[in-house]
Amino acid sequence: MSEVTLKKLADLLNLSISTVSRALKDHDDISAETKNRVKELATILDYEPNSYAVNLRNNFSREFAVIIPSIANDFYQSFISSLEKEARLNSYSLFILQSGDDPQTELECIKRCKQNRVAGIFVSITQKTTDISHFLKLEDSHIPVIFFDKVPAPDACNKVCVDDISAALLSAETLILKKKKNILAIFGNEQLSITQKRLNAFKDTFTRHNAGACLSIYHADTSATAYQYTMEQLAQPQQPDVIFCMSDEILIGVMRAVQTFGLRPPADIGILAISEGQIPTFYVPQITYIETSGFKLAKLAFSRMLACLAGSTAFLELKTESIIVEGGSI
Amino acid sequence: MSEVTLKKLADLLNLSISTVSRALKDHDDISAETKNRVKELATILDYEPNSYAVNLRNNFSREFAVIIPSIANDFYQSFISSLEKEARLNSYSLFILQSGDDPQTELECIKRCKQNRVAGIFVSITQKTTDISHFLKLEDSHIPVIFFDKVPAPDACNKVCVDDISAALLSAETLILKKKKNILAIFGNEQLSITQKRLNAFKDTFTRHNAGACLSIYHADTSATAYQYTMEQLAQPQQPDVIFCMSDEILIGVMRAVQTFGLRPPADIGILAISEGQIPTFYVPQITYIETSGFKLAKLAFSRMLACLAGSTAFLELKTESIIVEGGSI
DNA sequence: AATCCAACCGCAAACGTTTGCGGTAATGTT
DNA sequence: AACATTACCGCAAACGTTTGCGGTTGGATT
């Protein structure tokens, strides 16, 4: 069974291709009767316009690309889930491309985006991406690029991210409010700007409040190192009275250690995290966390994308509000 | 800056479009010198072929669609992650479409696939999808459809799924081996074929081994109901000596209850689950589970897809092997 | 009867690429 | 000198759509 095309419909109906095309689009020029005949046959034969031809002719597409280090991550998962929904409701589709956190692969992805003449790109860059000229080149050819979550340093681009500073600030304030004095705070990879922002805001808040708390700061790249370090700290004679985790990954490692020691929050030790919201619900009591919602971020990113497509040429840096979700672990 | 096309290159080089096209493809007809000139300019101008034109002309695309109920699910996440990688290595791209577990939306997705003339479709159907004729129609127009995970009942289609029966069998055998006598087994929604398969194989194994264990079976649709029921059961004078969880979702609810009661596996109670592998690592000790790997399934599905594209017209039902991953919870 | 206006429809070009076929010039062969 | 061969390259059609423009009816208005 060969493809159903406008030509095929036209031949079958003894009409011209243009008439069939217009009939399907409810063009004024076409009589109601003809429209009906055309639409009926189109339905019967299951006609669907060929996107390639349409996009080629119209020189634009209804596809967005999403480039992320890896989809296997709660945050990106909720982000994409939400973004896909928004896209579908606006009759866009989503291309998912994984950079594997490798700049070289990321370049490949950009290439793919160019080839597919996508309408726009959402990208969370790799840890090692410093040169964003390839992305900016796309902007030259009128493909909006929205950086989200892991965003580059330069100003001349559109960024949408969680408000790291307010999240860290809120975290610190929570700890101060709870009168915690002996605080173990575990942050992620020291090189990442996200770590630096959160760490600085965190420390600043303590200095500003002059809280007089003992702050012990540590950096862990992985869940496993967070676990090991926490194990060591809990073995000390003076245990911390609260552990702050900068991310879900760290939370997982910390909680393994806490459980291993048989400690039960909040009585034995307090736990506070910045988290996407899934992981904290696995424990009893649930972990109190500052939410960094992928859902919210996706909505924000999408609306920014639509604005860009509508002609906005400004470069904005948008942030989502952080809120605290009480779980009972502190 | 306007688009870089073959025509533009041709004009700039005083060559014809066809020569430029052939030069970029290392065609024999073109002299080495011309090839170099063309390639050089193409690199400078950052030429990338327009996929729409290519696909239109060649009447085939290098895009696969993935239709799933929701991406927010550990299993699908690992499946897609793995599939995307396979696809990229074979220079295919992935379209992600979420049905929202709604048959109507699923139809929309199929339509989108037709319009985009995708090379093939991977689909995990909704709980309510019974009519798969729309999918089979795609097969008529030579678009292979690989059903994975949640597969339909009819035989005339390609299915790739985890081996529910062997997973349940392995689970039951593990429990018997460990000489558990008072077993609480919590399964998912009773209507789902996956539940039925697992339940039957589970029960059969016990009857076959004549194990003389007391089997208490319960169905929970959500994490929350699994939690509630487990709470009730743990409050009984005679607690079960092991709890079996058919899925990650159930495991989460069960573990909430177990933690609430302060029970520590494996001494106080045994825990065994069928799981994707993420969740079990969050607890101490890690939960022993029968693995249903999305990674493996993706590899299997992808190779089946390639086979179909290569001309295989058979309808196969492939299954991935289940293995047990010891965590120390039983 | 000549004119005009709707109402309806078709022609043909364009989007960017691929590719069969034919053409030309230079070189080699008889 | 006539012919064949090789090495290069261009013409033009095709893929399926969209759309500006022009054309043909039939009926209503002068």
PDB file of N, CA, C and O in Angstrom, chain B residues 233-299:
ATOM      1  N   GLN B 233      -1.005  -4.768  58.625  1.00  0.00           N
ATOM      2  CA  GLN B 233      -0.479  -6.120  58.806  1.00  0.00           C
ATOM      3  C   GLN B 233       0.615  -6.171  59.873  1.00  0.00           C
ATOM      4  O   GLN B 233       0.691  -7.116  60.655  1.00  0.00           O
ATOM      5  N   LEU B 234       1.437  -5.120  59.906  1.00  0.00           N
ATOM      6  CA  LEU B 234       2.525  -5.113  60.878  1.00  0.00           C
ATOM      7  C   LEU B 234       1.986  -4.893  62.284  1.00  0.00           C
ATOM      8  O   LEU B 234       2.660  -5.204  63.275  1.00  0.00           O
ATOM      9  N   ALA B 235       0.778  -4.364  62.384  1.00  0.00           N
ATOM     10  CA  ALA B 235       0.178  -4.123  63.696  1.00  0.00           C
ATOM     11  C   ALA B 235      -0.416  -5.409  64.278  1.00  0.00           C
ATOM     12  O   ALA B 235      -0.723  -5.489  65.471  1.00  0.00           O
ATOM     13  N   GLN B 236      -0.599  -6.414  63.429  1.00  0.00           N
ATOM     14  CA  GLN B 236      -1.149  -7.697  63.880  1.00  0.00           C
ATOM     15  C   GLN B 236      -0.173  -8.364  64.854  1.00  0.00           C
ATOM     16  O   GLN B 236       1.040  -8.147  64.773  1.00  0.00           O
ATOM     17  N   PRO B 237      -0.710  -9.202  65.747  1.00  0.00           N
ATOM     18  CA  PRO B 237       0.178  -9.906  66.676  1.00  0.00           C
ATOM     19  C   PRO B 237       1.220 -10.756  65.956  1.00  0.00           C
ATOM     20  O   PRO B 237       2.391 -10.765  66.321  1.00  0.00           O
ATOM     21  N   GLN B 238       0.772 -11.458  64.916  1.00  0.00           N
ATOM     22  CA  GLN B 238       1.768 -12.267  64.217  1.00  0.00           C
ATOM     23  C   GLN B 238       2.219 -11.591  62.929  1.00  0.00           C
ATOM     24  O   GLN B 238       1.553 -11.659  61.896  1.00  0.00           O
ATOM     25  N   GLN B 239       3.364 -10.935  62.997  1.00  0.00           N
ATOM     26  CA  GLN B 239       3.889 -10.252  61.824  1.00  0.00           C
ATOM     27  C   GLN B 239       4.379 -11.262  60.794  1.00  0.00           C
ATOM     28  O   GLN B 239       4.842 -12.333  61.152  1.00  0.00           O
ATOM     29  N   PRO B 240       4.274 -10.917  59.509  1.00  0.00           N
ATOM     30  CA  PRO B 240       4.869 -11.770  58.482  1.00  0.00           C
ATOM     31  C   PRO B 240       6.384 -11.808  58.666  1.00  0.00           C
ATOM     32  O   PRO B 240       6.957 -10.866  59.206  1.00  0.00           O
ATOM     33  N   ASP B 241       7.013 -12.895  58.222  1.00  0.00           N
ATOM     34  CA  ASP B 241       8.478 -12.905  58.343  1.00  0.00           C
ATOM     35  C   ASP B 241       9.145 -12.405  57.067  1.00  0.00           C
ATOM     36  O   ASP B 241      10.359 -12.226  57.011  1.00  0.00           O
ATOM     37  N   VAL B 242       8.345 -12.153  56.039  1.00  0.00           N
ATOM     38  CA  VAL B 242       8.898 -11.549  54.834  1.00  0.00           C
ATOM     39  C   VAL B 242       7.782 -10.861  54.053  1.00  0.00           C
ATOM     40  O   VAL B 242       6.631 -11.304  54.074  1.00  0.00           O
ATOM     41  N   ILE B 243       8.155  -9.760  53.409  1.00  0.00           N
ATOM     42  CA  ILE B 243       7.196  -9.089  52.532  1.00  0.00           C
ATOM     43  C   ILE B 243       7.755  -9.081  51.123  1.00  0.00           C
ATOM     44  O   ILE B 243       8.896  -8.697  50.892  1.00  0.00           O
ATOM     45  N   PHE B 244       6.926  -9.544  50.189  1.00  0.00           N
ATOM     46  CA  PHE B 244       7.333  -9.528  48.775  1.00  0.00           C
ATOM     47  C   PHE B 244       6.601  -8.399  48.067  1.00  0.00           C
ATOM     48  O   PHE B 244       5.379  -8.253  48.203  1.00  0.00           O
ATOM     49  N   CYS B 245       7.345  -7.589  47.293  1.00  0.00           N
ATOM     50  CA  CYS B 245       6.755  -6.450  46.594  1.00  0.00           C
ATOM     51  C   CYS B 245       6.888  -6.648  45.089  1.00  0.00           C
ATOM     52  O   CYS B 245       7.991  -6.810  44.579  1.00  0.00           O
ATOM     53  N   MET B 246       5.774  -6.596  44.405  1.00  0.00           N
ATOM     54  CA  MET B 246       5.783  -6.885  42.972  1.00  0.00           C
ATOM     55  C   MET B 246       6.462  -5.788  42.149  1.00  0.00           C
ATOM     56  O   MET B 246       6.860  -6.027  41.004  1.00  0.00           O
ATOM     57  N   SER B 247       6.544  -4.589  42.695  1.00  0.00           N
ATOM     58  CA  SER B 247       7.069  -3.479  41.894  1.00  0.00           C
ATOM     59  C   SER B 247       7.715  -2.429  42.785  1.00  0.00           C
ATOM     60  O   SER B 247       7.569  -2.455  44.004  1.00  0.00           O
ATOM     61  N   ASP B 248       8.386  -1.502  42.153  1.00  0.00           N
ATOM     62  CA  ASP B 248       9.033  -0.415  42.879  1.00  0.00           C
ATOM     63  C   ASP B 248       8.015   0.407  43.659  1.00  0.00           C
ATOM     64  O   ASP B 248       8.240   0.793  44.797  1.00  0.00           O
ATOM     65  N   GLU B 249       6.907   0.681  42.997  1.00  0.00           N
ATOM     66  CA  GLU B 249       5.894   1.515  43.629  1.00  0.00           C
ATOM     67  C   GLU B 249       5.434   0.899  44.944  1.00  0.00           C
ATOM     68  O   GLU B 249       5.292   1.582  45.966  1.00  0.00           O
ATOM     69  N   ILE B 250       5.226  -0.392  44.912  1.00  0.00           N
ATOM     70  CA  ILE B 250       4.770  -1.074  46.119  1.00  0.00           C
ATOM     71  C   ILE B 250       5.882  -1.111  47.164  1.00  0.00           C
ATOM     72  O   ILE B 250       5.644  -0.913  48.359  1.00  0.00           O
ATOM     73  N   LEU B 251       7.089  -1.343  46.690  1.00  0.00           N
ATOM     74  CA  LEU B 251       8.237  -1.376  47.605  1.00  0.00           C
ATOM     75  C   LEU B 251       8.327  -0.079  48.415  1.00  0.00           C
ATOM     76  O   LEU B 251       8.567  -0.092  49.627  1.00  0.00           O
ATOM     77  N   ILE B 252       8.107   1.035  47.740  1.00  0.00           N
ATOM     78  CA  ILE B 252       8.187   2.327  48.414  1.00  0.00           C
ATOM     79  C   ILE B 252       7.190   2.409  49.567  1.00  0.00           C
ATOM     80  O   ILE B 252       7.532   2.797  50.688  1.00  0.00           O
ATOM     81  N   GLY B 253       5.959   2.007  49.292  1.00  0.00           N
ATOM     82  CA  GLY B 253       4.931   2.046  50.330  1.00  0.00           C
ATOM     83  C   GLY B 253       5.263   1.102  51.476  1.00  0.00           C
ATOM     84  O   GLY B 253       5.151   1.462  52.655  1.00  0.00           O
ATOM     85  N   VAL B 254       5.687  -0.081  51.125  1.00  0.00           N
ATOM     86  CA  VAL B 254       6.012  -1.088  52.136  1.00  0.00           C
ATOM     87  C   VAL B 254       7.153  -0.604  53.025  1.00  0.00           C
ATOM     88  O   VAL B 254       7.097  -0.702  54.253  1.00  0.00           O
ATOM     89  N   MET B 255       8.169  -0.038  52.400  1.00  0.00           N
ATOM     90  CA  MET B 255       9.327   0.398  53.178  1.00  0.00           C
ATOM     91  C   MET B 255       8.981   1.561  54.102  1.00  0.00           C
ATOM     92  O   MET B 255       9.557   1.703  55.179  1.00  0.00           O
ATOM     93  N   ARG B 256       8.042   2.374  53.680  1.00  0.00           N
ATOM     94  CA  ARG B 256       7.585   3.441  54.576  1.00  0.00           C
ATOM     95  C   ARG B 256       7.009   2.832  55.850  1.00  0.00           C
ATOM     96  O   ARG B 256       7.293   3.285  56.968  1.00  0.00           O
ATOM     97  N   ALA B 257       6.213   1.816  55.664  1.00  0.00           N
ATOM     98  CA  ALA B 257       5.587   1.165  56.822  1.00  0.00           C
ATOM     99  C   ALA B 257       6.642   0.469  57.681  1.00  0.00           C
ATOM    100  O   ALA B 257       6.640   0.586  58.913  1.00  0.00           O
ATOM    101  N   VAL B 258       7.533  -0.231  57.022  1.00  0.00           N
ATOM    102  CA  VAL B 258       8.580  -0.966  57.755  1.00  0.00           C
ATOM    103  C   VAL B 258       9.429  -0.004  58.576  1.00  0.00           C
ATOM    104  O   VAL B 258       9.750  -0.266  59.740  1.00  0.00           O
ATOM    105  N   GLN B 259       9.768   1.129  57.982  1.00  0.00           N
ATOM    106  CA  GLN B 259      10.576   2.125  58.687  1.00  0.00           C
ATOM    107  C   GLN B 259       9.785   2.749  59.828  1.00  0.00           C
ATOM    108  O   GLN B 259      10.321   3.036  60.897  1.00  0.00           O
ATOM    109  N   THR B 260       8.503   2.969  59.577  1.00  0.00           N
ATOM    110  CA  THR B 260       7.662   3.554  60.623  1.00  0.00           C
ATOM    111  C   THR B 260       7.637   2.656  61.850  1.00  0.00           C
ATOM    112  O   THR B 260       7.680   3.115  62.988  1.00  0.00           O
ATOM    113  N   PHE B 261       7.589   1.360  61.618  1.00  0.00           N
ATOM    114  CA  PHE B 261       7.579   0.410  62.725  1.00  0.00           C
ATOM    115  C   PHE B 261       8.978   0.194  63.307  1.00  0.00           C
ATOM    116  O   PHE B 261       9.167  -0.548  64.253  1.00  0.00           O
ATOM    117  N   GLY B 262       9.951   0.819  62.669  1.00  0.00           N
ATOM    118  CA  GLY B 262      11.316   0.689  63.174  1.00  0.00           C
ATOM    119  C   GLY B 262      11.901  -0.697  62.958  1.00  0.00           C
ATOM    120  O   GLY B 262      12.871  -1.078  63.622  1.00  0.00           O
ATOM    121  N   LEU B 263      11.345  -1.421  62.043  1.00  0.00           N
ATOM    122  CA  LEU B 263      11.863  -2.767  61.779  1.00  0.00           C
ATOM    123  C   LEU B 263      13.114  -2.690  60.922  1.00  0.00           C
ATOM    124  O   LEU B 263      13.195  -1.878  59.991  1.00  0.00           O
ATOM    125  N   ARG B 264      14.087  -3.528  61.212  1.00  0.00           N
ATOM    126  CA  ARG B 264      15.324  -3.500  60.435  1.00  0.00           C
ATOM    127  C   ARG B 264      15.552  -4.832  59.749  1.00  0.00           C
ATOM    128  O   ARG B 264      15.835  -5.840  60.392  1.00  0.00           O
ATOM    129  N   PRO B 265      15.474  -4.840  58.440  1.00  0.00           N
ATOM    130  CA  PRO B 265      15.757  -6.063  57.690  1.00  0.00           C
ATOM    131  C   PRO B 265      17.241  -6.394  57.795  1.00  0.00           C
ATOM    132  O   PRO B 265      18.051  -5.463  57.944  1.00  0.00           O
ATOM    133  N   PRO B 266      17.655  -7.623  57.669  1.00  0.00           N
ATOM    134  CA  PRO B 266      16.764  -8.774  57.496  1.00  0.00           C
ATOM    135  C   PRO B 266      16.363  -9.387  58.834  1.00  0.00           C
ATOM    136  O   PRO B 266      15.527 -10.280  58.848  1.00  0.00           O
ATOM    137  N   ALA B 267      16.953  -8.881  59.937  1.00  0.00           N
ATOM    138  CA  ALA B 267      16.708  -9.518  61.230  1.00  0.00           C
ATOM    139  C   ALA B 267      15.217  -9.487  61.613  1.00  0.00           C
ATOM    140  O   ALA B 267      14.609 -10.523  61.894  1.00  0.00           O
ATOM    141  N   ASP B 268      14.632  -8.278  61.568  1.00  0.00           N
ATOM    142  CA  ASP B 268      13.251  -8.155  62.029  1.00  0.00           C
ATOM    143  C   ASP B 268      12.247  -8.667  61.010  1.00  0.00           C
ATOM    144  O   ASP B 268      11.200  -9.213  61.350  1.00  0.00           O
ATOM    145  N   ILE B 269      12.570  -8.470  59.767  1.00  0.00           N
ATOM    146  CA  ILE B 269      11.648  -8.866  58.702  1.00  0.00           C
ATOM    147  C   ILE B 269      12.428  -8.951  57.390  1.00  0.00           C
ATOM    148  O   ILE B 269      13.394  -8.206  57.191  1.00  0.00           O
ATOM    149  N   GLY B 270      12.030  -9.865  56.511  1.00  0.00           N
ATOM    150  CA  GLY B 270      12.680  -9.957  55.215  1.00  0.00           C
ATOM    151  C   GLY B 270      11.928  -9.123  54.177  1.00  0.00           C
ATOM    152  O   GLY B 270      10.718  -8.955  54.274  1.00  0.00           O
ATOM    153  N   ILE B 271      12.676  -8.599  53.232  1.00  0.00           N
ATOM    154  CA  ILE B 271      12.046  -7.833  52.141  1.00  0.00           C
ATOM    155  C   ILE B 271      12.599  -8.345  50.813  1.00  0.00           C
ATOM    156  O   ILE B 271      13.810  -8.509  50.660  1.00  0.00           O
ATOM    157  N   LEU B 272      11.720  -8.594  49.878  1.00  0.00           N
ATOM    158  CA  LEU B 272      12.135  -8.999  48.538  1.00  0.00           C
ATOM    159  C   LEU B 272      11.255  -8.257  47.535  1.00  0.00           C
ATOM    160  O   LEU B 272      10.053  -8.112  47.763  1.00  0.00           O
ATOM    161  N   ALA B 273      11.858  -7.784  46.460  1.00  0.00           N
ATOM    162  CA  ALA B 273      11.073  -7.013  45.496  1.00  0.00           C
ATOM    163  C   ALA B 273      11.434  -7.382  44.066  1.00  0.00           C
ATOM    164  O   ALA B 273      12.503  -7.935  43.804  1.00  0.00           O
ATOM    165  N   ILE B 274      10.529  -7.067  43.183  1.00  0.00           N
ATOM    166  CA  ILE B 274      10.867  -7.028  41.761  1.00  0.00           C
ATOM    167  C   ILE B 274      11.025  -5.552  41.450  1.00  0.00           C
ATOM    168  O   ILE B 274      10.115  -4.763  41.713  1.00  0.00           O
ATOM    169  N   SER B 275      12.153  -5.168  40.901  1.00  0.00           N
ATOM    170  CA  SER B 275      12.447  -3.743  40.827  1.00  0.00           C
ATOM    171  C   SER B 275      13.346  -3.400  39.660  1.00  0.00           C
ATOM    172  O   SER B 275      14.037  -4.246  39.091  1.00  0.00           O
ATOM    173  N   GLU B 276      13.348  -2.125  39.345  1.00  0.00           N
ATOM    174  CA  GLU B 276      14.196  -1.636  38.273  1.00  0.00           C
ATOM    175  C   GLU B 276      15.635  -1.477  38.775  1.00  0.00           C
ATOM    176  O   GLU B 276      16.571  -1.492  37.986  1.00  0.00           O
ATOM    177  N   GLY B 277      15.790  -1.331  40.098  1.00  0.00           N
ATOM    178  CA  GLY B 277      17.140  -1.328  40.638  1.00  0.00           C
ATOM    179  C   GLY B 277      17.604  -0.061  41.329  1.00  0.00           C
ATOM    180  O   GLY B 277      18.615  -0.061  42.022  1.00  0.00           O
ATOM    181  N   GLN B 278      16.877   1.025  41.113  1.00  0.00           N
ATOM    182  CA  GLN B 278      17.258   2.286  41.732  1.00  0.00           C
ATOM    183  C   GLN B 278      16.845   2.306  43.202  1.00  0.00           C
ATOM    184  O   GLN B 278      17.669   2.427  44.094  1.00  0.00           O
ATOM    185  N   ILE B 279      15.558   2.215  43.393  1.00  0.00           N
ATOM    186  CA  ILE B 279      14.937   2.352  44.717  1.00  0.00           C
ATOM    187  C   ILE B 279      15.599   1.448  45.762  1.00  0.00           C
ATOM    188  O   ILE B 279      15.874   1.906  46.878  1.00  0.00           O
ATOM    189  N   PRO B 280      15.858   0.184  45.451  1.00  0.00           N
ATOM    190  CA  PRO B 280      16.402  -0.702  46.473  1.00  0.00           C
ATOM    191  C   PRO B 280      17.702  -0.197  47.096  1.00  0.00           C
ATOM    192  O   PRO B 280      18.032  -0.554  48.223  1.00  0.00           O
ATOM    193  N   THR B 281      18.419   0.657  46.381  1.00  0.00           N
ATOM    194  CA  THR B 281      19.710   1.121  46.906  1.00  0.00           C
ATOM    195  C   THR B 281      19.558   2.239  47.937  1.00  0.00           C
ATOM    196  O   THR B 281      20.525   2.636  48.563  1.00  0.00           O
ATOM    197  N   PHE B 282      18.344   2.753  48.082  1.00  0.00           N
ATOM    198  CA  PHE B 282      18.155   3.869  49.009  1.00  0.00           C
ATOM    199  C   PHE B 282      18.095   3.422  50.462  1.00  0.00           C
ATOM    200  O   PHE B 282      18.175   4.227  51.360  1.00  0.00           O
ATOM    201  N   TYR B 283      17.913   2.131  50.666  1.00  0.00           N
ATOM    202  CA  TYR B 283      17.706   1.668  52.029  1.00  0.00           C
ATOM    203  C   TYR B 283      18.937   0.940  52.561  1.00  0.00           C
ATOM    204  O   TYR B 283      19.811   0.508  51.809  1.00  0.00           O
ATOM    205  N   VAL B 284      18.948   0.795  53.863  1.00  0.00           N
ATOM    206  CA  VAL B 284      20.032   0.070  54.524  1.00  0.00           C
ATOM    207  C   VAL B 284      19.428  -1.046  55.354  1.00  0.00           C
ATOM    208  O   VAL B 284      18.621  -0.763  56.230  1.00  0.00           O
ATOM    209  N   PRO B 285      19.787  -2.303  55.137  1.00  0.00           N
ATOM    210  CA  PRO B 285      20.615  -2.715  54.010  1.00  0.00           C
ATOM    211  C   PRO B 285      19.850  -2.532  52.710  1.00  0.00           C
ATOM    212  O   PRO B 285      18.644  -2.374  52.712  1.00  0.00           O
ATOM    213  N   GLN B 286      20.590  -2.556  51.610  1.00  0.00           N
ATOM    214  CA  GLN B 286      19.910  -2.431  50.324  1.00  0.00           C
ATOM    215  C   GLN B 286      18.962  -3.613  50.145  1.00  0.00           C
ATOM    216  O   GLN B 286      19.209  -4.707  50.649  1.00  0.00           O
ATOM    217  N   ILE B 287      17.890  -3.343  49.424  1.00  0.00           N
ATOM    218  CA  ILE B 287      16.870  -4.376  49.257  1.00  0.00           C
ATOM    219  C   ILE B 287      17.316  -5.410  48.209  1.00  0.00           C
ATOM    220  O   ILE B 287      17.842  -5.042  47.165  1.00  0.00           O
ATOM    221  N   THR B 288      17.134  -6.659  48.539  1.00  0.00           N
ATOM    222  CA  THR B 288      17.388  -7.714  47.557  1.00  0.00           C
ATOM    223  C   THR B 288      16.241  -7.710  46.542  1.00  0.00           C
ATOM    224  O   THR B 288      15.074  -7.656  46.926  1.00  0.00           O
ATOM    225  N   TYR B 289      16.598  -7.724  45.273  1.00  0.00           N
ATOM    226  CA  TYR B 289      15.519  -7.627  44.274  1.00  0.00           C
ATOM    227  C   TYR B 289      15.791  -8.456  43.036  1.00  0.00           C
ATOM    228  O   TYR B 289      16.943  -8.812  42.740  1.00  0.00           O
ATOM    229  N   ILE B 290      14.730  -8.763  42.355  1.00  0.00           N
ATOM    230  CA  ILE B 290      14.805  -9.408  41.057  1.00  0.00           C
ATOM    231  C   ILE B 290      14.785  -8.281  40.037  1.00  0.00           C
ATOM    232  O   ILE B 290      13.843  -7.494  39.991  1.00  0.00           O
ATOM    233  N   GLU B 291      15.828  -8.197  39.252  1.00  0.00           N
ATOM    234  CA  GLU B 291      15.985  -7.051  38.376  1.00  0.00           C
ATOM    235  C   GLU B 291      15.163  -7.151  37.099  1.00  0.00           C
ATOM    236  O   GLU B 291      15.173  -8.162  36.410  1.00  0.00           O
ATOM    237  N   THR B 292      14.451  -6.072  36.794  1.00  0.00           N
ATOM    238  CA  THR B 292      13.782  -5.949  35.500  1.00  0.00           C
ATOM    239  C   THR B 292      14.384  -4.719  34.846  1.00  0.00           C
ATOM    240  O   THR B 292      13.892  -3.627  34.990  1.00  0.00           O
ATOM    241  N   SER B 293      15.432  -4.932  34.109  1.00  0.00           N
ATOM    242  CA  SER B 293      16.236  -3.819  33.647  1.00  0.00           C
ATOM    243  C   SER B 293      15.717  -3.144  32.384  1.00  0.00           C
ATOM    244  O   SER B 293      15.512  -3.767  31.351  1.00  0.00           O
ATOM    245  N   GLY B 294      15.518  -1.843  32.497  1.00  0.00           N
ATOM    246  CA  GLY B 294      15.112  -1.066  31.342  1.00  0.00           C
ATOM    247  C   GLY B 294      16.228  -0.991  30.313  1.00  0.00           C
ATOM    248  O   GLY B 294      15.975  -0.963  29.109  1.00  0.00           O
ATOM    249  N   PHE B 295      17.454  -0.981  30.790  1.00  0.00           N
ATOM    250  CA  PHE B 295      18.610  -0.936  29.897  1.00  0.00           C
ATOM    251  C   PHE B 295      18.618  -2.136  28.960  1.00  0.00           C
ATOM    252  O   PHE B 295      18.698  -2.001  27.746  1.00  0.00           O
ATOM    253  N   LYS B 296      18.533  -3.288  29.595  1.00  0.00           N
ATOM    254  CA  LYS B 296      18.542  -4.518  28.796  1.00  0.00           C
ATOM    255  C   LYS B 296      17.406  -4.539  27.791  1.00  0.00           C
ATOM    256  O   LYS B 296      17.579  -4.896  26.626  1.00  0.00           O
ATOM    257  N   LEU B 297      16.244  -4.145  28.283  1.00  0.00           N
ATOM    258  CA  LEU B 297      15.063  -4.189  27.424  1.00  0.00           C
ATOM    259  C   LEU B 297      15.230  -3.271  26.222  1.00  0.00           C
ATOM    260  O   LEU B 297      14.842  -3.608  25.100  1.00  0.00           O
ATOM    261  N   ALA B 298      15.836  -2.134  26.463  1.00  0.00           N
ATOM    262  CA  ALA B 298      16.043  -1.181  25.382  1.00  0.00           C
ATOM    263  C   ALA B 298      16.960  -1.778  24.309  1.00  0.00           C
ATOM    264  O   ALA B 298      16.707  -1.666  23.117  1.00  0.00           O
ATOM    265  N   LYS B 299      18.016  -2.422  24.756  1.00  0.00           N
ATOM    266  CA  LYS B 299      18.933  -3.030  23.804  1.00  0.00           C
ATOM    267  C   LYS B 299      18.219  -4.078  22.969  1.00  0.00           C
ATOM    268  O   LYS B 299      18.362  -4.161  21.754  1.00  0.00           O
TER     269      LYS B 299
END
